[in-house]
Tab-separated table of C-alpha atoms in Angstrom:
chain	number	residue	atom	x	y	z
A	1394	MET	CA	-0.146	-0.124	-0.086
A	1395	VAL	CA	1.285	3.374	-0.915
A	1396	ILE	CA	1.216	6.081	1.703
A	1397	ILE	CA	1.172	9.495	0.917
A	1398	SER	CA	2.210	11.889	3.649
A	1399	ASP	CA	0.829	15.297	3.870
A	1400	ALA	CA	3.974	16.971	2.931
A	1401	SER	CA	4.575	15.008	-0.222
A	1402	MET	CA	0.946	15.571	-0.945
A	1403	GLU	CA	1.601	19.316	-1.350
A	1404	VAL	CA	4.709	19.131	-3.107
A	1405	THR	CA	3.073	16.628	-5.967
A	1406	GLU	CA	-0.167	18.733	-5.905
A	1407	GLU	CA	1.664	22.016	-6.713
A	1408	LYS	CA	2.704	20.419	-10.171
A	1409	ASN	CA	-0.560	19.415	-11.362
A	1410	LYS	CA	-3.619	21.363	-11.971
A	1411	TYR	CA	-7.200	20.350	-12.318
A	1412	SER	CA	-9.519	21.561	-14.675
A	1413	ILE	CA	-13.183	20.807	-13.437
A	1414	ILE	CA	-15.682	20.798	-16.393
A	1415	VAL	CA	-19.153	21.485	-15.306
A	1416	PRO	CA	-21.799	21.575	-18.117
A	1417	THR	CA	-24.859	23.493	-17.100
A	1418	TYR	CA	-28.550	24.016	-18.239
A	1419	ASN	CA	-30.938	25.584	-15.916
A	1420	GLU	CA	-28.880	24.994	-12.735
A	1421	ARG	CA	-29.079	28.432	-11.467
A	1422	LEU	CA	-28.895	27.271	-7.950
A	1423	ASN	CA	-27.162	23.999	-8.012
A	1424	ILE	CA	-24.185	25.701	-9.684
A	1425	ALA	CA	-23.483	28.106	-6.599
A	1426	LEU	CA	-24.048	25.233	-4.279
A	1427	ILE	CA	-21.661	22.866	-6.277
A	1428	ILE	CA	-18.953	25.806	-6.507
A	1429	TYR	CA	-19.027	26.217	-3.002
A	1430	LEU	CA	-18.638	22.597	-1.955
A	1431	ILE	CA	-15.720	22.118	-4.603
A	1432	PHE	CA	-13.933	25.063	-3.000
A	1433	LYS	CA	-14.663	23.338	0.395
A	1434	HIS	CA	-13.126	20.233	-0.386
A	1435	LEU	CA	-10.493	21.275	-2.501
A	1436	SER	CA	-8.645	23.788	-0.364
A	1437	ASN	CA	-5.085	22.538	-0.954
A	1438	VAL	CA	-5.238	21.907	-4.545
A	1439	ASN	CA	-4.364	23.872	-7.770
A	1440	PHE	CA	-7.704	23.642	-9.657
A	1441	GLU	CA	-10.012	25.601	-12.071
A	1442	VAL	CA	-13.735	25.404	-12.496
A	1443	ILE	CA	-14.930	25.750	-16.310
A	1444	VAL	CA	-18.649	26.020	-16.705
A	1445	VAL	CA	-19.977	25.416	-19.920
A	1446	ASP	CA	-23.597	26.726	-20.088
A	1447	ASP	CA	-25.894	26.187	-22.969
A	1448	GLY	CA	-27.626	29.359	-22.921
A	1449	SER	CA	-29.679	28.871	-19.724
A	1450	PRO	CA	-32.884	30.869	-19.877
A	1451	ASP	CA	-32.821	30.898	-16.002
A	1452	GLY	CA	-30.017	33.184	-15.207
A	1453	THR	CA	-27.271	30.459	-14.583
A	1454	GLN	CA	-24.904	32.470	-16.184
A	1455	ASP	CA	-25.428	35.695	-13.968
A	1456	ILE	CA	-24.959	33.424	-10.968
A	1457	VAL	CA	-21.732	32.136	-12.230
A	1458	LYS	CA	-20.736	35.996	-12.564
A	1459	GLN	CA	-21.551	36.731	-9.091
A	1460	LEU	CA	-19.664	33.686	-8.102
A	1461	GLN	CA	-16.549	34.772	-10.157
A	1462	GLN	CA	-16.534	37.941	-8.004
A	1463	VAL	CA	-16.359	35.984	-4.817
A	1464	TYR	CA	-13.796	33.464	-5.761
A	1465	GLY	CA	-11.952	34.880	-8.787
A	1466	GLU	CA	-12.060	34.880	-12.534
A	1467	ASP	CA	-8.981	32.829	-12.718
A	1468	ARG	CA	-10.553	30.166	-10.619
A	1469	ILE	CA	-14.014	30.101	-12.088
A	1470	LEU	CA	-14.393	30.324	-16.144
A	1471	LEU	CA	-17.508	30.672	-17.821
A	1472	ARG	CA	-17.267	29.410	-21.242
A	1473	ALA	CA	-20.922	29.824	-22.560
A	1474	ARG	CA	-22.405	28.353	-25.751
A	1475	PRO	CA	-25.444	29.786	-27.273
A	1476	ARG	CA	-28.026	26.846	-26.996
A	1477	LYS	CA	-28.036	23.044	-26.070
A	1478	LEU	CA	-25.459	21.634	-28.040
A	1479	GLY	CA	-24.976	18.339	-26.472
A	1480	LEU	CA	-22.858	16.895	-23.594
A	1481	GLY	CA	-19.951	15.530	-25.665
A	1482	THR	CA	-19.185	18.839	-27.423
A	1483	ALA	CA	-19.711	20.423	-24.078
A	1484	TYR	CA	-16.622	18.503	-22.745
A	1485	MET	CA	-14.773	19.439	-25.932
A	1486	HIS	CA	-15.602	22.842	-25.508
A	1487	GLY	CA	-14.296	22.916	-22.137
A	1488	LEU	CA	-11.356	21.001	-22.837
A	1489	LYS	CA	-10.063	23.579	-25.187
A	1490	HIS	CA	-10.122	26.269	-22.320
A	1491	ALA	CA	-8.774	23.953	-19.796
A	1492	SER	CA	-5.183	24.909	-18.565
A	1493	GLY	CA	-4.681	21.906	-16.300
A	1494	ASN	CA	-2.909	18.575	-16.819
A	1495	PHE	CA	-5.875	16.661	-15.302
A	1496	ILE	CA	-9.452	17.293	-16.292
A	1497	VAL	CA	-12.467	16.126	-14.102
A	1498	ILE	CA	-15.902	16.081	-15.580
A	1499	MET	CA	-18.958	15.972	-13.190
A	1500	ASP	CA	-22.762	16.947	-13.215
A	1501	ALA	CA	-24.114	20.282	-12.084
A	1502	ASP	CA	-27.128	18.788	-10.185
A	1503	LEU	CA	-25.301	17.577	-7.137
A	1504	SER	CA	-25.936	13.887	-7.774
A	1505	HIS	CA	-22.162	14.006	-7.897
A	1506	HIS	CA	-20.775	15.388	-4.592
A	1507	PRO	CA	-17.341	17.290	-4.672
A	1508	LYS	CA	-16.515	15.649	-1.380
A	1509	TYR	CA	-15.259	12.795	-3.506
A	1510	LEU	CA	-12.836	14.926	-5.615
A	1511	PRO	CA	-9.928	14.465	-3.050
A	1512	SER	CA	-10.409	10.556	-3.267
A	1513	PHE	CA	-9.935	10.775	-7.147
A	1514	ILE	CA	-6.874	12.932	-7.001
A	1515	ARG	CA	-5.277	10.566	-4.289
A	1516	ARG	CA	-6.084	7.422	-6.188
A	1517	GLN	CA	-4.746	8.932	-9.344
A	1518	MET	CA	-1.556	9.977	-7.526
A	1519	GLU	CA	-1.319	6.275	-5.797
A	1520	THR	CA	-1.443	4.548	-8.997
A	1521	GLY	CA	-0.487	6.689	-11.872
A	1522	ALA	CA	-3.657	5.885	-13.689
A	1523	SER	CA	-4.612	7.600	-16.832
A	1524	ILE	CA	-8.545	7.759	-15.799
A	1525	VAL	CA	-10.205	7.581	-12.218
A	1526	THR	CA	-13.905	6.604	-12.646
A	1527	GLY	CA	-16.522	6.947	-9.844
A	1528	THR	CA	-18.493	3.803	-9.448
A	1529	ARG	CA	-21.833	3.679	-7.393
A	1530	TYR	CA	-22.142	-0.150	-7.723
A	1531	VAL	CA	-19.545	-1.379	-5.390
A	1532	LYS	CA	-19.321	-1.379	-1.231
A	1533	GLY	CA	-18.691	2.203	-0.110
A	1534	GLY	CA	-20.537	3.593	-3.053
A	1535	GLY	CA	-24.376	3.682	-3.590
A	1536	VAL	CA	-27.403	5.340	-4.800
A	1537	HIS	CA	-30.337	7.081	-3.201
A	1538	GLY	CA	-33.345	8.089	-4.845
A	1539	TRP	CA	-34.084	4.914	-7.022
A	1540	ASN	CA	-37.193	2.792	-6.631
A	1541	LEU	CA	-36.927	-0.947	-7.078
A	1542	MET	CA	-37.796	-0.624	-10.946
A	1543	ARG	CA	-34.986	1.826	-11.549
A	1544	LYS	CA	-32.702	-0.455	-9.852
A	1545	LEU	CA	-33.687	-3.386	-11.551
A	1546	THR	CA	-33.136	-1.726	-15.103
A	1547	SER	CA	-29.932	-0.332	-13.722
A	1548	ARG	CA	-28.614	-3.743	-12.666
A	1549	GLY	CA	-30.234	-5.584	-15.675
A	1550	ALA	CA	-28.313	-3.029	-18.193
A	1551	ASN	CA	-25.312	-3.419	-16.372
A	1552	VAL	CA	-25.325	-7.413	-16.460
A	1553	LEU	CA	-26.071	-7.034	-20.286
A	1554	ALA	CA	-23.428	-4.607	-20.789
A	1555	HIS	CA	-20.786	-6.597	-18.844
A	1556	THR	CA	-21.570	-9.948	-20.854
A	1557	LEU	CA	-21.534	-8.186	-23.933
A	1558	LEU	CA	-18.476	-5.830	-23.691
A	1559	TRP	CA	-15.975	-6.983	-21.061
A	1560	PRO	CA	-15.451	-3.501	-19.971
A	1561	GLY	CA	-13.156	-3.698	-17.165
A	1562	VAL	CA	-15.216	-1.152	-14.984
A	1563	SER	CA	-18.176	-1.654	-12.672
A	1564	ASP	CA	-19.996	1.577	-13.648
A	1565	LEU	CA	-20.299	2.341	-17.149
A	1566	THR	CA	-22.795	5.066	-17.324
A	1567	GLY	CA	-21.345	6.921	-14.498
A	1568	SER	CA	-20.071	10.254	-15.465
A	1569	PHE	CA	-18.013	11.569	-12.412
A	1570	ARG	CA	-14.470	10.779	-13.956
A	1571	LEU	CA	-10.914	12.124	-13.617
A	1572	TYR	CA	-8.880	12.084	-16.529
A	1573	ARG	CA	-5.399	13.029	-17.691
A	1574	LYS	CA	-5.690	15.668	-20.291
A	1575	SER	CA	-3.877	14.041	-23.067
A	1576	VAL	CA	-6.082	10.838	-22.450
A	1577	LEU	CA	-9.382	12.594	-22.731
A	1578	GLU	CA	-8.515	14.667	-25.794
A	1579	ASP	CA	-7.337	11.171	-27.367
A	1580	VAL	CA	-10.538	9.167	-26.401
A	1581	ILE	CA	-13.162	11.934	-26.943
A	1582	ARG	CA	-12.066	12.273	-30.596
A	1583	SER	CA	-13.016	8.814	-31.381
A	1584	CYS	CA	-16.537	8.928	-29.814
A	1585	VAL	CA	-19.645	9.815	-31.480
A	1586	SER	CA	-22.526	8.624	-29.530
A	1587	LYS	CA	-24.686	11.069	-27.380
A	1588	GLY	CA	-26.137	10.854	-23.831
A	1589	TYR	CA	-25.364	8.425	-21.517
A	1590	VAL	CA	-24.292	6.000	-24.289
A	1591	PHE	CA	-21.457	8.517	-24.738
A	1592	GLN	CA	-20.139	7.947	-21.523
A	1593	MET	CA	-20.274	4.398	-21.989
A	1594	GLU	CA	-18.362	4.746	-25.416
A	1595	MET	CA	-15.586	6.880	-23.600
A	1596	ILE	CA	-14.877	4.440	-20.945
A	1597	VAL	CA	-14.876	1.087	-23.347
A	1598	ARG	CA	-12.664	2.891	-25.947
A	1599	ALA	CA	-10.431	3.834	-23.391
A	1600	SER	CA	-10.126	0.488	-22.005
A	1601	ARG	CA	-9.593	-0.917	-25.448
A	1602	LYS	CA	-6.936	1.472	-25.979
A	1603	GLY	CA	-5.164	0.011	-22.859
A	1604	TYR	CA	-5.340	3.018	-20.612
A	1605	HIS	CA	-4.929	2.269	-16.753
A	1606	ILE	CA	-8.205	2.865	-15.290
A	1607	GLU	CA	-9.128	2.917	-11.658
A	1608	GLU	CA	-12.287	3.228	-9.783
A	1609	VAL	CA	-13.261	4.848	-6.399
A	1610	PRO	CA	-16.663	4.204	-5.044
A	1611	ILE	CA	-18.969	7.374	-4.961
A	1612	THR	CA	-22.525	8.060	-3.768
A	1613	PHE	CA	-25.104	9.298	-5.923
A	1614	VAL	CA	-28.019	11.076	-4.832
A	1615	ASP	CA	-30.739	11.453	-7.546
A	1616	ARG	CA	-33.040	14.476	-6.863
A	1617	VAL	CA	-34.258	14.482	-10.439
A	1618	TYR	CA	-35.096	10.843	-11.090
A	1619	GLY	CA	-38.834	11.667	-10.324
A	1620	SER	CA	-39.016	14.078	-13.466
A	1621	SER	CA	-36.792	12.024	-15.781
A	1622	LYS	CA	-38.587	8.450	-16.053
A	1623	LEU	CA	-36.819	5.916	-17.878
A	1624	GLY	CA	-39.273	4.908	-20.778
A	1625	GLY	CA	-39.050	2.428	-23.579
A	1626	SER	CA	-37.508	4.585	-25.934
A	1627	GLU	CA	-34.497	5.068	-23.697
A	1628	ILE	CA	-34.313	1.228	-23.555
A	1629	VAL	CA	-34.230	0.722	-27.236
A	1630	GLU	CA	-31.578	3.776	-27.348
A	1631	TYR	CA	-29.471	1.939	-24.806
A	1632	LEU	CA	-29.663	-1.476	-26.798
A	1633	LYS	CA	-28.767	0.374	-30.010
A	1634	GLY	CA	-25.860	1.812	-28.100
A	1635	LEU	CA	-24.759	-1.576	-26.715
A	1636	VAL	CA	-24.551	-2.963	-30.182
A	1637	TYR	CA	-22.825	-0.325	-31.734
A	1638	LEU	CA	-20.196	-0.659	-29.082
A	1639	LEU	CA	-19.931	-4.366	-29.408
A	1640	VAL	CA	-19.261	-3.823	-33.090
A	1641	THR	CA	-17.116	-0.882	-33.293
A	1642	THR	CA	-14.826	-1.047	-30.184
B	761	MET	CA	-8.052	-6.702	-31.928
B	762	LYS	CA	-11.507	-5.565	-32.101
B	763	HIS	CA	-13.838	-7.032	-29.280
B	764	ILE	CA	-16.211	-8.298	-31.703
B	765	ILE	CA	-13.355	-10.543	-33.294
B	766	LYS	CA	-12.712	-11.864	-29.716
B	767	ILE	CA	-16.493	-12.738	-29.208
B	768	MET	CA	-16.534	-14.188	-32.648
B	769	SER	CA	-13.791	-16.401	-32.363
B	770	LEU	CA	-15.111	-17.705	-29.072
B	771	LEU	CA	-18.404	-18.359	-30.819
B	772	VAL	CA	-16.482	-20.365	-33.581
B	773	SER	CA	-14.345	-22.398	-31.103
B	774	VAL	CA	-17.486	-23.368	-29.332
B	775	SER	CA	-19.293	-24.405	-32.512
B	776	ALA	CA	-16.224	-26.280	-33.563
B	777	PHE	CA	-16.095	-28.124	-30.420
B	778	TRP	CA	-19.802	-28.952	-30.691
B	779	ILE	CA	-19.659	-30.060	-34.340
B	780	SER	CA	-16.708	-32.321	-33.381
B	781	LEU	CA	-18.900	-33.936	-30.579
B	782	LEU	CA	-21.519	-34.686	-33.114
B	783	LEU	CA	-19.181	-36.025	-35.635
B	784	THR	CA	-17.092	-38.170	-33.198
B	785	SER	CA	-20.270	-39.493	-31.331
B	786	ILE	CA	-18.495	-39.508	-27.844
B	787	ILE	CA	-21.819	-38.730	-26.563
B	788	PRO	CA	-24.879	-40.051	-27.903
B	789	GLU	CA	-26.085	-37.701	-30.768
B	790	SER	CA	-29.773	-37.136	-29.162
B	791	TYR	CA	-27.932	-35.385	-26.272
B	792	THR	CA	-25.200	-33.598	-28.197
B	793	LEU	CA	-28.032	-31.722	-30.496
B	794	LEU	CA	-29.507	-30.451	-27.191
B	795	LEU	CA	-26.259	-29.074	-25.695
B	796	PRO	CA	-26.653	-25.672	-27.500
B	797	ILE	CA	-30.094	-25.432	-25.957
B	798	TYR	CA	-28.691	-26.219	-22.530
B	799	LEU	CA	-25.877	-23.674	-22.813
B	800	ILE	CA	-28.322	-20.873	-23.973
B	801	VAL	CA	-30.766	-21.816	-21.118
B	802	SER	CA	-27.729	-21.763	-18.920
B	803	LEU	CA	-26.469	-18.617	-19.777
B	804	GLY	CA	-29.751	-17.207	-19.180
B	805	CYS	CA	-30.270	-18.282	-15.891
B	806	TYR	CA	-26.854	-17.224	-15.002
B	807	GLY	CA	-27.795	-13.682	-16.233
B	808	LEU	CA	-31.052	-13.735	-14.162
B	809	LEU	CA	-29.046	-14.848	-11.150
B	810	MET	CA	-26.653	-11.924	-11.490
B	811	VAL	CA	-29.305	-9.518	-11.864
B	812	GLY	CA	-31.055	-10.821	-8.901
B	813	ILE	CA	-27.937	-10.969	-6.758
B	814	GLY	CA	-27.096	-7.569	-7.894
B	815	LEU	CA	-30.539	-6.250	-6.946
B	816	MET	CA	-30.378	-7.691	-3.570
B	817	ARG	CA	-27.193	-6.311	-2.836
B	818	PHE	CA	-27.503	-2.942	-4.584
B	819	PRO	CA	-25.790	-0.547	-2.384
B	820	THR	CA	-27.676	2.351	-0.987
B	821	CYS	CA	-27.144	5.376	1.017
B	822	PRO	CA	-29.942	6.952	2.580
B	823	TYR	CA	-27.727	9.083	4.895
B	824	GLU	CA	-26.152	10.706	1.953
B	825	SER	CA	-29.391	12.544	1.185
B	826	VAL	CA	-29.057	13.877	4.892
B	827	LEU	CA	-25.679	15.072	4.490
B	828	LEU	CA	-26.277	16.484	1.367
B	829	GLN	CA	-29.140	18.672	2.582
B	830	GLN	CA	-26.627	19.785	5.561
B	831	ASP	CA	-24.346	20.673	2.849
B	832	ILE	CA	-26.947	22.781	0.951
B	833	VAL	CA	-27.644	24.625	4.022
B	834	GLU	CA	-24.193	25.281	4.756
B	835	ALA	CA	-23.545	26.580	1.038
B	836	LYS	CA	-26.644	28.783	1.342
B	837	GLU	CA	-25.521	30.655	4.272
B	838	PHE	CA	-21.899	31.341	2.973
B	839	LEU	CA	-23.310	32.370	-0.534
B	840	LYS	CA	-26.060	34.582	1.032
B	841	GLU	CA	-22.998	36.332	3.145
B	842	ASN	CA	-20.978	36.976	-0.016
B	843	GLU	CA	-23.930	38.137	-1.855
B	844	VAL	CA	-24.576	35.552	-4.327
B	845	ASP	CA	-28.201	35.289	-5.370
B	846	VAL	CA	-29.607	31.831	-3.992
B	847	GLY	CA	-33.177	32.614	-4.296
B	848	SER	CA	-35.172	29.404	-4.719
B	849	ASP	CA	-35.813	27.948	-8.202
């Protein structure tokens, strides 16, 4: 087991900079909360937050500007886009403006809690991994806010994906990840899917390319599940995505 | 090597093994012909078992919701002090 003392943690952290890309759409309240929590939990780390807002009509960008007054415009970058243009392109857009050598992607709706960011960073430093992905499905992780049906579809989808793809990670659709910048640039170039299939494609392609991937347990509090039910069309999309990944990766 | 090639070669080797069983008649033909069905059914059962076990052992974290609420309260207080508009949405 590698033990990183506090002293060496500070020394190595000075050389690494973490760019946290947060795509937002109508997250006026959540973006303020999440930025507070990020700054609270990463007080010893050199990082920047890149908010990629897709023209939210609820004033998310105004809130970000207020936050920039509090934390500094060099720590919070607002790189907005005119309208909803998709998650994959949001990451690529954020990447262009990222000055760190590591990129973290996370959701803005507080389902991903910033308190896990230090564990991502620590695992990467301990193992030298290229990608550290959060997993909800192992001991120490977990989900709250899912009913039995939702858990069943999640588990069924997981077993199916593992049988077909042999991905090497336990949580394929998770989007709370830390990437080495060069690795993210390489992987994102070859991905074409949308939505959560995009997240699956990223990690499967990275696994096929032989990148060192580590997992850390995270907890996932789903507060929006009630409004986004899993319907038949989503299941069809998922199956199509699986077949696409099976054949092209 | 692409993943699909790995899967296809696995299927081909299993089929070759099955055909060789048929041709050499080590096992009576009536059993051998049924082997693929047994295999598929057992795979299906295994899959269902994994889904069931996973469902039973699905990790949940109800306390996290409480912790999150506390964090939200703390965040709102800080933001109010620093004049960030946190009116409810």
